[in-house]
XYZ file of N, CA, C and O in Angstrom:
648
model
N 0.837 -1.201 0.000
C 0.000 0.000 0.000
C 0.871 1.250 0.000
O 2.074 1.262 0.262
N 0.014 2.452 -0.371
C 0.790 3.941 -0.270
C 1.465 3.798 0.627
O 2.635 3.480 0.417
N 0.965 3.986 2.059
C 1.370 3.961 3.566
C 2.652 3.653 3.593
O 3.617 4.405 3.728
N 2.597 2.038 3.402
C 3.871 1.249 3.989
C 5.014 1.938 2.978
O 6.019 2.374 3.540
N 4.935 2.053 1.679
C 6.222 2.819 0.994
C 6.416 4.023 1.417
O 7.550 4.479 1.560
N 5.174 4.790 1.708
C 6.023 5.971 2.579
C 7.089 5.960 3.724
O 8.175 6.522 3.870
N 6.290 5.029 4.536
C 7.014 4.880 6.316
C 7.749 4.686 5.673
O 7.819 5.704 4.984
N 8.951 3.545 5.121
C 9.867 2.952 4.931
C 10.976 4.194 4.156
O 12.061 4.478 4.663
N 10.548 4.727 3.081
C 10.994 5.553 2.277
C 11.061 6.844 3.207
O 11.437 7.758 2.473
N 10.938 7.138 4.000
C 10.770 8.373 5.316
C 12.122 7.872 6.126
O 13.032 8.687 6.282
N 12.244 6.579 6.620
C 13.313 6.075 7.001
C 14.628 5.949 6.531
O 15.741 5.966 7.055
N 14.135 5.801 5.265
C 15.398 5.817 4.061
C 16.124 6.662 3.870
O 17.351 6.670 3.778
N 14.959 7.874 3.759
C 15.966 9.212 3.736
C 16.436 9.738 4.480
O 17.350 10.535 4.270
N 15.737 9.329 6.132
C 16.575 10.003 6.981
C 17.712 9.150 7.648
O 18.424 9.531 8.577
N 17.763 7.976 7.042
C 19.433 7.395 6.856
C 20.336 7.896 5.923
O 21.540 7.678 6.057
N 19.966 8.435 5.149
C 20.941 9.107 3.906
C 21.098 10.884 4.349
O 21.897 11.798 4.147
N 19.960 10.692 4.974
C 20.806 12.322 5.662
C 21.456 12.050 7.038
O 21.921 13.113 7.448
N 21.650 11.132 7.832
C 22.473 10.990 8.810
C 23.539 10.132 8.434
O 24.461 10.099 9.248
N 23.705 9.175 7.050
C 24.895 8.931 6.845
C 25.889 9.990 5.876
O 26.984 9.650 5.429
N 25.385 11.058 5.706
C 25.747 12.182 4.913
C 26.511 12.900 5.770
O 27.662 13.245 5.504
N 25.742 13.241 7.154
C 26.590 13.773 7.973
C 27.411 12.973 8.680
O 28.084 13.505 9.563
N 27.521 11.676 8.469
C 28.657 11.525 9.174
C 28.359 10.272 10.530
O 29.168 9.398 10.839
N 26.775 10.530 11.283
C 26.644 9.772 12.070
C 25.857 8.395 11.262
O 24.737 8.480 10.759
N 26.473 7.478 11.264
C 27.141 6.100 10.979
C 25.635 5.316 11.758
O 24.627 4.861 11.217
N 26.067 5.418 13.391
C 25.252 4.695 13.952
C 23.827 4.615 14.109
O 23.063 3.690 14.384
N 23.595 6.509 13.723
C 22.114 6.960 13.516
C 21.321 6.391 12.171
O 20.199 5.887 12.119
N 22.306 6.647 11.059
C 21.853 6.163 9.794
C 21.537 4.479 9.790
O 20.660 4.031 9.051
N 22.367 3.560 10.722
C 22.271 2.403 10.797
C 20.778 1.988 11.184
O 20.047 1.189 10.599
N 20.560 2.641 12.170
C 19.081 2.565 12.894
C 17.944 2.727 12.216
O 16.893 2.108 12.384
N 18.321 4.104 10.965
C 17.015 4.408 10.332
C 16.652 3.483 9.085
O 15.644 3.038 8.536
N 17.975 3.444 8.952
C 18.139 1.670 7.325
C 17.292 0.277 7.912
O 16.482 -0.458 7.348
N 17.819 0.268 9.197
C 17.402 -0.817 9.850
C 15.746 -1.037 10.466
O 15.198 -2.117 10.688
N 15.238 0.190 10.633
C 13.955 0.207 10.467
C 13.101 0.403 8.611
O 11.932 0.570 8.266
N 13.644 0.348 8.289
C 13.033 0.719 6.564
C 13.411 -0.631 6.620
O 12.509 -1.226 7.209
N 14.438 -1.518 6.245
C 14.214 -3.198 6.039
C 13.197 -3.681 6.326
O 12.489 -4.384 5.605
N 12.957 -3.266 7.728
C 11.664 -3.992 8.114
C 10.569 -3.742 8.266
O 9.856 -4.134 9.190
N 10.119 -2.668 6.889
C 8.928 -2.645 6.137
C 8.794 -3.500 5.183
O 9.640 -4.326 4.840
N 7.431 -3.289 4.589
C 6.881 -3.959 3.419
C 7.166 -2.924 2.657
O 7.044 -1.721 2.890
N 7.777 -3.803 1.196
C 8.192 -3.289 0.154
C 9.609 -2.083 -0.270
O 10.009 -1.412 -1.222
N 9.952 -2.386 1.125
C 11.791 -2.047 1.062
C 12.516 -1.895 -0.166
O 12.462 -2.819 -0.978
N 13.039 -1.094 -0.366
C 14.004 -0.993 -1.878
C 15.197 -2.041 -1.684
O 15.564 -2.650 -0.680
N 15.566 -2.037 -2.705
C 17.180 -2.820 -2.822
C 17.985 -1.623 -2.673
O 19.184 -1.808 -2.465
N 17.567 -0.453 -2.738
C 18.722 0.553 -2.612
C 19.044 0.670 -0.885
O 20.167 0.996 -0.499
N 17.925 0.365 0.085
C 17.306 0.808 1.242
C 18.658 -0.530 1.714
O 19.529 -0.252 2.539
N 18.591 -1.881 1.044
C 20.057 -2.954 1.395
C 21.316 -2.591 1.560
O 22.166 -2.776 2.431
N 21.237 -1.740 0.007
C 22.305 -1.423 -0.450
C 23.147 -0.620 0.593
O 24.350 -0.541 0.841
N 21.906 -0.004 1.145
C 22.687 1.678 1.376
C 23.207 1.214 3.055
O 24.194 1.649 3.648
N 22.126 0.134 3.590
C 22.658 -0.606 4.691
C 23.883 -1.258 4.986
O 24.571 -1.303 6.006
N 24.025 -1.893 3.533
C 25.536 -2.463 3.706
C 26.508 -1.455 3.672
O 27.340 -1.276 4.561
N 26.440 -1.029 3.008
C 27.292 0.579 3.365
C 27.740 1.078 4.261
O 28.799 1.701 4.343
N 26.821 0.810 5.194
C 26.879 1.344 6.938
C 27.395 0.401 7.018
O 28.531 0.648 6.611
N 27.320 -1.104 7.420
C 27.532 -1.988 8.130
C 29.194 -2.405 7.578
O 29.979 -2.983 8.329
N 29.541 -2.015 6.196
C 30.993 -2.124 5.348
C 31.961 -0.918 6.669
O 32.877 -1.189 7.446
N 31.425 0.034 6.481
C 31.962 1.321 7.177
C 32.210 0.846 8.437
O 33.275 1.218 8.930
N 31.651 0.266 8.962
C 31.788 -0.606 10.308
C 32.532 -1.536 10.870
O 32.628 -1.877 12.049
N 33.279 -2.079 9.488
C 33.970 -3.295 9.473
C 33.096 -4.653 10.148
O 33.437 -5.542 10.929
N 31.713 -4.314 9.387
C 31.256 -5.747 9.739
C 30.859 -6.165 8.363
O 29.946 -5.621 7.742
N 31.570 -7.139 7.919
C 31.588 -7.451 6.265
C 30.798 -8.580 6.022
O 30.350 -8.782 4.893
N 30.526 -9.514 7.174
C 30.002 -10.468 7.171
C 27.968 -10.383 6.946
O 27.196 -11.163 6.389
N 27.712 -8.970 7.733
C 26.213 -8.546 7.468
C 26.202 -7.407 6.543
O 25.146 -6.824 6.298
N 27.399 -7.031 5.978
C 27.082 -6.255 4.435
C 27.038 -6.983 3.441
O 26.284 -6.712 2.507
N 27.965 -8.232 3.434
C 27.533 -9.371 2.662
C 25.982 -9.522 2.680
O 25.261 -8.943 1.867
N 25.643 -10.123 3.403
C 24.272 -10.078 3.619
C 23.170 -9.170 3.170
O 22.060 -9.573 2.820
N 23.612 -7.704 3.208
C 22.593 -6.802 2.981
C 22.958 -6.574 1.214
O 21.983 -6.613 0.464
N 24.105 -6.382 0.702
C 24.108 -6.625 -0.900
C 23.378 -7.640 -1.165
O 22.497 -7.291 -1.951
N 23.287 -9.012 -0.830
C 22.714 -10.035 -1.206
C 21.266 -10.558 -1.334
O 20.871 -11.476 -2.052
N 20.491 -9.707 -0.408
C 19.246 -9.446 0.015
C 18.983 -7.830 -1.422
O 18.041 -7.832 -2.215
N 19.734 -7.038 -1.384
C 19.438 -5.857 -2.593
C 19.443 -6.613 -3.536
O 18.530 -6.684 -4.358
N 20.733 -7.451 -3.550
C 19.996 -8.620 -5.478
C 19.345 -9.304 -5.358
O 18.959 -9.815 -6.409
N 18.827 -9.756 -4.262
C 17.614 -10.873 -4.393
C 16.465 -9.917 -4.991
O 15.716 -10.459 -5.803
N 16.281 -8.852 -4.755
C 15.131 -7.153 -4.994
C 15.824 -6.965 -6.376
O 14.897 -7.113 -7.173
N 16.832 -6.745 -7.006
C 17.216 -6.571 -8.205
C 18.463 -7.018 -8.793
O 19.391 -6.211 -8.754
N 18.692 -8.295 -9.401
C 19.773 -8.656 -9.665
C 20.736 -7.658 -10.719
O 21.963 -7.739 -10.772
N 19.769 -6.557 -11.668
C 20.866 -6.085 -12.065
C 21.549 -4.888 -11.650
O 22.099 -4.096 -12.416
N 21.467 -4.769 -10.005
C 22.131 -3.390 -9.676
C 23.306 -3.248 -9.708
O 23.789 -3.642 -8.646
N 24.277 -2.765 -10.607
C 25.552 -2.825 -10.398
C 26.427 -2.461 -9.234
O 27.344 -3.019 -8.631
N 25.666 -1.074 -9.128
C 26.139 -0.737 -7.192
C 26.141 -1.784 -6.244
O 27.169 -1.830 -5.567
N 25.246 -2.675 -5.991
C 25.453 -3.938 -5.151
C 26.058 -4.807 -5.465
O 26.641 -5.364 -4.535
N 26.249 -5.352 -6.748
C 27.579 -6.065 -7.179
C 28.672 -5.465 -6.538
O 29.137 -5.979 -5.520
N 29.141 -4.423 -7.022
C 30.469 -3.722 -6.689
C 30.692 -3.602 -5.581
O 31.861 -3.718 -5.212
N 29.544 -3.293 -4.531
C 29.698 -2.985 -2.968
C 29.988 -5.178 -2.324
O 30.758 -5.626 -1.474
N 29.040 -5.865 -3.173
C 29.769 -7.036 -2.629
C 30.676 -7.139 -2.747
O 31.169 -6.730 -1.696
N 31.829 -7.609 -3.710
C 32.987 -7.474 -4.136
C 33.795 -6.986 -3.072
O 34.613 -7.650 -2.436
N 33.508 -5.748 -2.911
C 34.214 -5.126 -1.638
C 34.293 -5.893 -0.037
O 35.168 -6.017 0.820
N 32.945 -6.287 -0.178
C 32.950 -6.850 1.016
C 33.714 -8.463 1.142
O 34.342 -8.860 2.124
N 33.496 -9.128 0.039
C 33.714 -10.433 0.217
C 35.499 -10.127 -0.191
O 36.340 -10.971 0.118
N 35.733 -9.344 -0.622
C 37.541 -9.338 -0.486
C 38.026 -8.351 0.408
O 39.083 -7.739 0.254
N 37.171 -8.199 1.415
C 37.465 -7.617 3.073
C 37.344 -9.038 4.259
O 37.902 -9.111 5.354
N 36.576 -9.907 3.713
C 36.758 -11.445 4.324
C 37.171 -12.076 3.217
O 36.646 -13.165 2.987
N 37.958 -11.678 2.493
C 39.860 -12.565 2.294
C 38.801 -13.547 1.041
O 39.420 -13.974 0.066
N 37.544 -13.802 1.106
C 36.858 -14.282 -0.474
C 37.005 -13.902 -1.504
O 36.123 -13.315 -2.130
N 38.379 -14.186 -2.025
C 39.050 -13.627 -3.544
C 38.349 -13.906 -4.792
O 38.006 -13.104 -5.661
N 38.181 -15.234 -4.739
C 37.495 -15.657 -6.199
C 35.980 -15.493 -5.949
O 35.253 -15.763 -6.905
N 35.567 -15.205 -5.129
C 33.665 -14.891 -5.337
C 33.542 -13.049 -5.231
O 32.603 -12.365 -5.638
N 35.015 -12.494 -4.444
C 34.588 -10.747 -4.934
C 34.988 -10.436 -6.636
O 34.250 -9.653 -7.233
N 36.139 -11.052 -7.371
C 36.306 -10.834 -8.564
C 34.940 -11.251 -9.065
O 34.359 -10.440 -9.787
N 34.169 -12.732 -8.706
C 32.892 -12.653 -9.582
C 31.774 -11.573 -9.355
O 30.979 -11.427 -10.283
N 31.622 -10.817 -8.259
C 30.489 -9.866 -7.921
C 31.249 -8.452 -8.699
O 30.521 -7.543 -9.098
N 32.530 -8.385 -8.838
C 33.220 -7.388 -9.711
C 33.008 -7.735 -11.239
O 32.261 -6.959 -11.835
N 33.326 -8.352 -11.669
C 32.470 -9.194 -13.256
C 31.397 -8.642 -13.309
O 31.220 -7.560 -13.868
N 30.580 -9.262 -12.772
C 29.242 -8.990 -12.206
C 28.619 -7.583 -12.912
O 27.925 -7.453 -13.920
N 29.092 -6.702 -12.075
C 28.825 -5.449 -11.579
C 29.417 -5.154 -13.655
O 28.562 -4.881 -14.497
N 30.508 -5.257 -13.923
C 31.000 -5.047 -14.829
C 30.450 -5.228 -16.457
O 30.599 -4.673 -17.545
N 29.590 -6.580 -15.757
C 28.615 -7.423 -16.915
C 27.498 -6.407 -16.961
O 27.170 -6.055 -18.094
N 26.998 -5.992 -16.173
C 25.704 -4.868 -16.193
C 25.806 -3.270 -17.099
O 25.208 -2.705 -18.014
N 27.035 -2.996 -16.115
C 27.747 -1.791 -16.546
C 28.954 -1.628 -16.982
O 29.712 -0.955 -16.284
N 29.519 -2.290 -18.439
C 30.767 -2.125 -19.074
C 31.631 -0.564 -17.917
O 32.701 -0.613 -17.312
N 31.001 0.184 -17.973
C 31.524 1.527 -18.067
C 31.698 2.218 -16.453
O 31.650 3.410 -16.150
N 31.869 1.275 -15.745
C 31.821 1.604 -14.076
C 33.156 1.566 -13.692
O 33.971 0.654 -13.550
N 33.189 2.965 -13.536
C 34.966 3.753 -13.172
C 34.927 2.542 -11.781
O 35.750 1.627 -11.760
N 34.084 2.667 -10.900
C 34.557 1.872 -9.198
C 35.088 0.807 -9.255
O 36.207 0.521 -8.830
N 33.902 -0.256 -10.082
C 34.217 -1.667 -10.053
C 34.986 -1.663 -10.992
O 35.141 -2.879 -11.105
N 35.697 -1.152 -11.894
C 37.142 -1.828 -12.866
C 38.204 -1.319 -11.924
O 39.320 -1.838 -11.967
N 37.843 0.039 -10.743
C 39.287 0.151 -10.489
C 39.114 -0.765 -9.414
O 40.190 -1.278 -9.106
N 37.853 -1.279 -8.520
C 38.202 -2.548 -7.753
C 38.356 -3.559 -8.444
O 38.787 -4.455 -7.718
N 38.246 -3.848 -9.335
C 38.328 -5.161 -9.695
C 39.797 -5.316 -10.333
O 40.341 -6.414 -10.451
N 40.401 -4.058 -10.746
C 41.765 -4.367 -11.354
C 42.652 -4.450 -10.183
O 43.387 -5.434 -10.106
N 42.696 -3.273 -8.968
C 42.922 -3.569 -7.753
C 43.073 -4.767 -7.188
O 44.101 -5.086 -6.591
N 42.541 -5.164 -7.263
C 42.143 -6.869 -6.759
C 42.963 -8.045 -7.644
O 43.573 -9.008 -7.179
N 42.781 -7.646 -9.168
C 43.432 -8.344 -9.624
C 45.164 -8.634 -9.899
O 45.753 -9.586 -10.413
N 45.624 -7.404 -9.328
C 46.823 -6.949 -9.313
C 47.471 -7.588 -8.084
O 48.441 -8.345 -8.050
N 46.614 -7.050 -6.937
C 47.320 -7.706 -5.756
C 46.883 -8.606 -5.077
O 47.590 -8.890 -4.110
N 45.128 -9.710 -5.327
C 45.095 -10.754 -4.968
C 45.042 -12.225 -5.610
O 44.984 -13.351 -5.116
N 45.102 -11.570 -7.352
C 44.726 -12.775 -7.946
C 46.355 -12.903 -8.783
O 46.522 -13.901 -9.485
N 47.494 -11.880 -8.671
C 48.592 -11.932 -9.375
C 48.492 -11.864 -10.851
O 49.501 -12.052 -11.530
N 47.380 -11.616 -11.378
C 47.086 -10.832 -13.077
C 47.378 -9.682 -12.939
O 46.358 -9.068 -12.623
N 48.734 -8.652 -13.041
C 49.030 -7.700 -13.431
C 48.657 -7.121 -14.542
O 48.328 -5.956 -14.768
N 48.753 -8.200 -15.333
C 48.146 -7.661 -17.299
C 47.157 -7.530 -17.570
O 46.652 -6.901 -18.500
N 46.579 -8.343 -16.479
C 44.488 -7.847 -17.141
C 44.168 -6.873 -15.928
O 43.092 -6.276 -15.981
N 45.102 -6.630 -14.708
C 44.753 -5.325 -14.048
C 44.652 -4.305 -14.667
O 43.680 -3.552 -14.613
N 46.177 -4.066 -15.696
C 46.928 -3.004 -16.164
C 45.840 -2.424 -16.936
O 45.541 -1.230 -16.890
N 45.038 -3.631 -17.911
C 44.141 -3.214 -19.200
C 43.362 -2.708 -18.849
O 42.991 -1.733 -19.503
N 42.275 -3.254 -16.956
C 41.399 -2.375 -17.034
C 41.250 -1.435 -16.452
O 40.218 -0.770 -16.542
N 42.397 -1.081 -15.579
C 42.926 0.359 -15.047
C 43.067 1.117 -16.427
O 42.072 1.747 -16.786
N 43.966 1.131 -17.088
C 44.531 1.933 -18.424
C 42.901 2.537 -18.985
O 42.512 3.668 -19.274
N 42.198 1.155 -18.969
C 40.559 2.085 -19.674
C 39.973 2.852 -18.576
O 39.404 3.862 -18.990
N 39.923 2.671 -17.104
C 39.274 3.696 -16.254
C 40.015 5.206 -17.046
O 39.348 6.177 -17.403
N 41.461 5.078 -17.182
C 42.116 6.243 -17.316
C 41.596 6.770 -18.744
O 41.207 7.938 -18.753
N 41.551 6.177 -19.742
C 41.157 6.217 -21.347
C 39.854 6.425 -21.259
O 39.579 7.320 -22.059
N 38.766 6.005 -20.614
C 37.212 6.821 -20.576
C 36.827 7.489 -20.063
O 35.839 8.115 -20.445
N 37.338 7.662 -19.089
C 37.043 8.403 -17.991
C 38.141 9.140 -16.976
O 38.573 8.979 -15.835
N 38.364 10.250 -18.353
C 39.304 11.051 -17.769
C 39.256 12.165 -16.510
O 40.227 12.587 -15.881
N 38.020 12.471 -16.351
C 37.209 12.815 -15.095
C 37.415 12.080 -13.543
O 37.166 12.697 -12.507
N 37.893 10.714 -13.563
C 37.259 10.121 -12.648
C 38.386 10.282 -11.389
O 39.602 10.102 -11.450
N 37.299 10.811 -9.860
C 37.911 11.157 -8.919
C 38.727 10.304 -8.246
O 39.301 10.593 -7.196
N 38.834 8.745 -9.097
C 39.939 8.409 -8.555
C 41.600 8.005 -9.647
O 42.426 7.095 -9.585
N 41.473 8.993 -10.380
C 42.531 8.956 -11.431
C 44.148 9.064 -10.625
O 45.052 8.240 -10.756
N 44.168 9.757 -10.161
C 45.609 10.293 -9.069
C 45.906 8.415 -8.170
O 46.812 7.583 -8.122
N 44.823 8.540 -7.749
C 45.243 6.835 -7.327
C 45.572 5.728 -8.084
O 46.325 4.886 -7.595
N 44.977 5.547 -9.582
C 44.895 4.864 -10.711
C 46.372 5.017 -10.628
O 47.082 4.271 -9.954
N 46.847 6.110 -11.409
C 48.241 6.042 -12.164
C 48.991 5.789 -11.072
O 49.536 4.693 -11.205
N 49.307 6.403 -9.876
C 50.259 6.093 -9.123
C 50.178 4.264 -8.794
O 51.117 3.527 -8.490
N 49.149 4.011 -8.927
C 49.125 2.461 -8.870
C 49.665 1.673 -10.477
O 50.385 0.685 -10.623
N 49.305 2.146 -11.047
C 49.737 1.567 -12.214
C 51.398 1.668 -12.316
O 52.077 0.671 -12.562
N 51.830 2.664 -12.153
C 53.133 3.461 -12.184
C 53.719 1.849 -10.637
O 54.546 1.088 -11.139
N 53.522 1.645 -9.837
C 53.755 0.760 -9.035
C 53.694 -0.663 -9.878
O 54.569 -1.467 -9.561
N 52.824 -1.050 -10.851
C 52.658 -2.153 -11.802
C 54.310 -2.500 -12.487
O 55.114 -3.426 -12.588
N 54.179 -1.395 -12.762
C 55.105 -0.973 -13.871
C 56.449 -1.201 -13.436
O 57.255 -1.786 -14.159
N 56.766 -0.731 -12.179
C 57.687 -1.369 -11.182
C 57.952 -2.739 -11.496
O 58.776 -3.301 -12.217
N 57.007 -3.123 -10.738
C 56.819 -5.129 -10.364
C 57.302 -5.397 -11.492
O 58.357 -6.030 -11.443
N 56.845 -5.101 -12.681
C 57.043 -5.757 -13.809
C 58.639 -6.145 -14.806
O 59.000 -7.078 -15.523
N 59.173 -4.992 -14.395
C 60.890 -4.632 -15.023
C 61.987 -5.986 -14.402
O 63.186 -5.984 -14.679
């Protein structure tokens, strides 16, 4: 009904304005009451795991990405935010697949190629297919606020490699 998407969506936002400012634990509370409405977004997961990533509890942000794709498998943001999480609990070969993932949806996602080349550089020992898809964050997206980190990492590749 109207109702219940309001309450929930009322909650939502006032987790995104208390994780905006900063309080973590407030925003946790208000995410955590919007879950447990009827008809919850996958963004309302998403934005939970977020908190709960920030927290260093990776084990229930796992959880809350996983619950946002069960609501929409093709969100790339929750791909990418798993990824993160499952190679924060040391799960190498299932965060490169939620990085794929994320990648399969959205060719063109500056985050997940620079996590996923990240990852591939220093947990899976593919320097060369890091290099390629760092080099395209840098080649499409010459904008992107994390370019200064890109090259100096690549420039570190480049090292290893000689």
């Amino acid at each position: 009904s109207g109702m219940t998407g309001a309450c929930w969506r009322a909650w939502f936002n006032l987790g995104v304005a208390r994780q905006m400012s900063g309080q973590t634990q407030k925003a946790q509370e208000a995410y955590e009451r919007a879950v447990s409405m009827e008809g919850a977004s996958a963004e309302v997961f998403n934005n939970l795991g977020i908190v709960h990533f920030s927290l260093q509890q990776y084990e229930k942000s796992c959880r809350d990405y996983e619950k946002a794709l069960a609501l929409d498998s093709l969100y790339a943001a929750a791909w990418n935010n798993l990824g993160g999480s499952r190679a924060a609990l040391g799960r190498i070969g299932e965060a490169a697949a939620a990085y794929a993932q994320a990648l399969a949806i959205k060719p063109d996602y500056p985050d997940a190629m620079v996590n996923f080349g990240m990852l591939l550089a220093e947990r899976l020992e593919r320097p060369d297919s890091a290099r390629a898809l760092l080099e395209r964050v840098l080649r499409t997206m010459p904008e992107s606020p994390r370019r200064t980190s890109v090259e100096r990492f690549l420039d570190g590749l480049k090292d290893t490699a000689r």
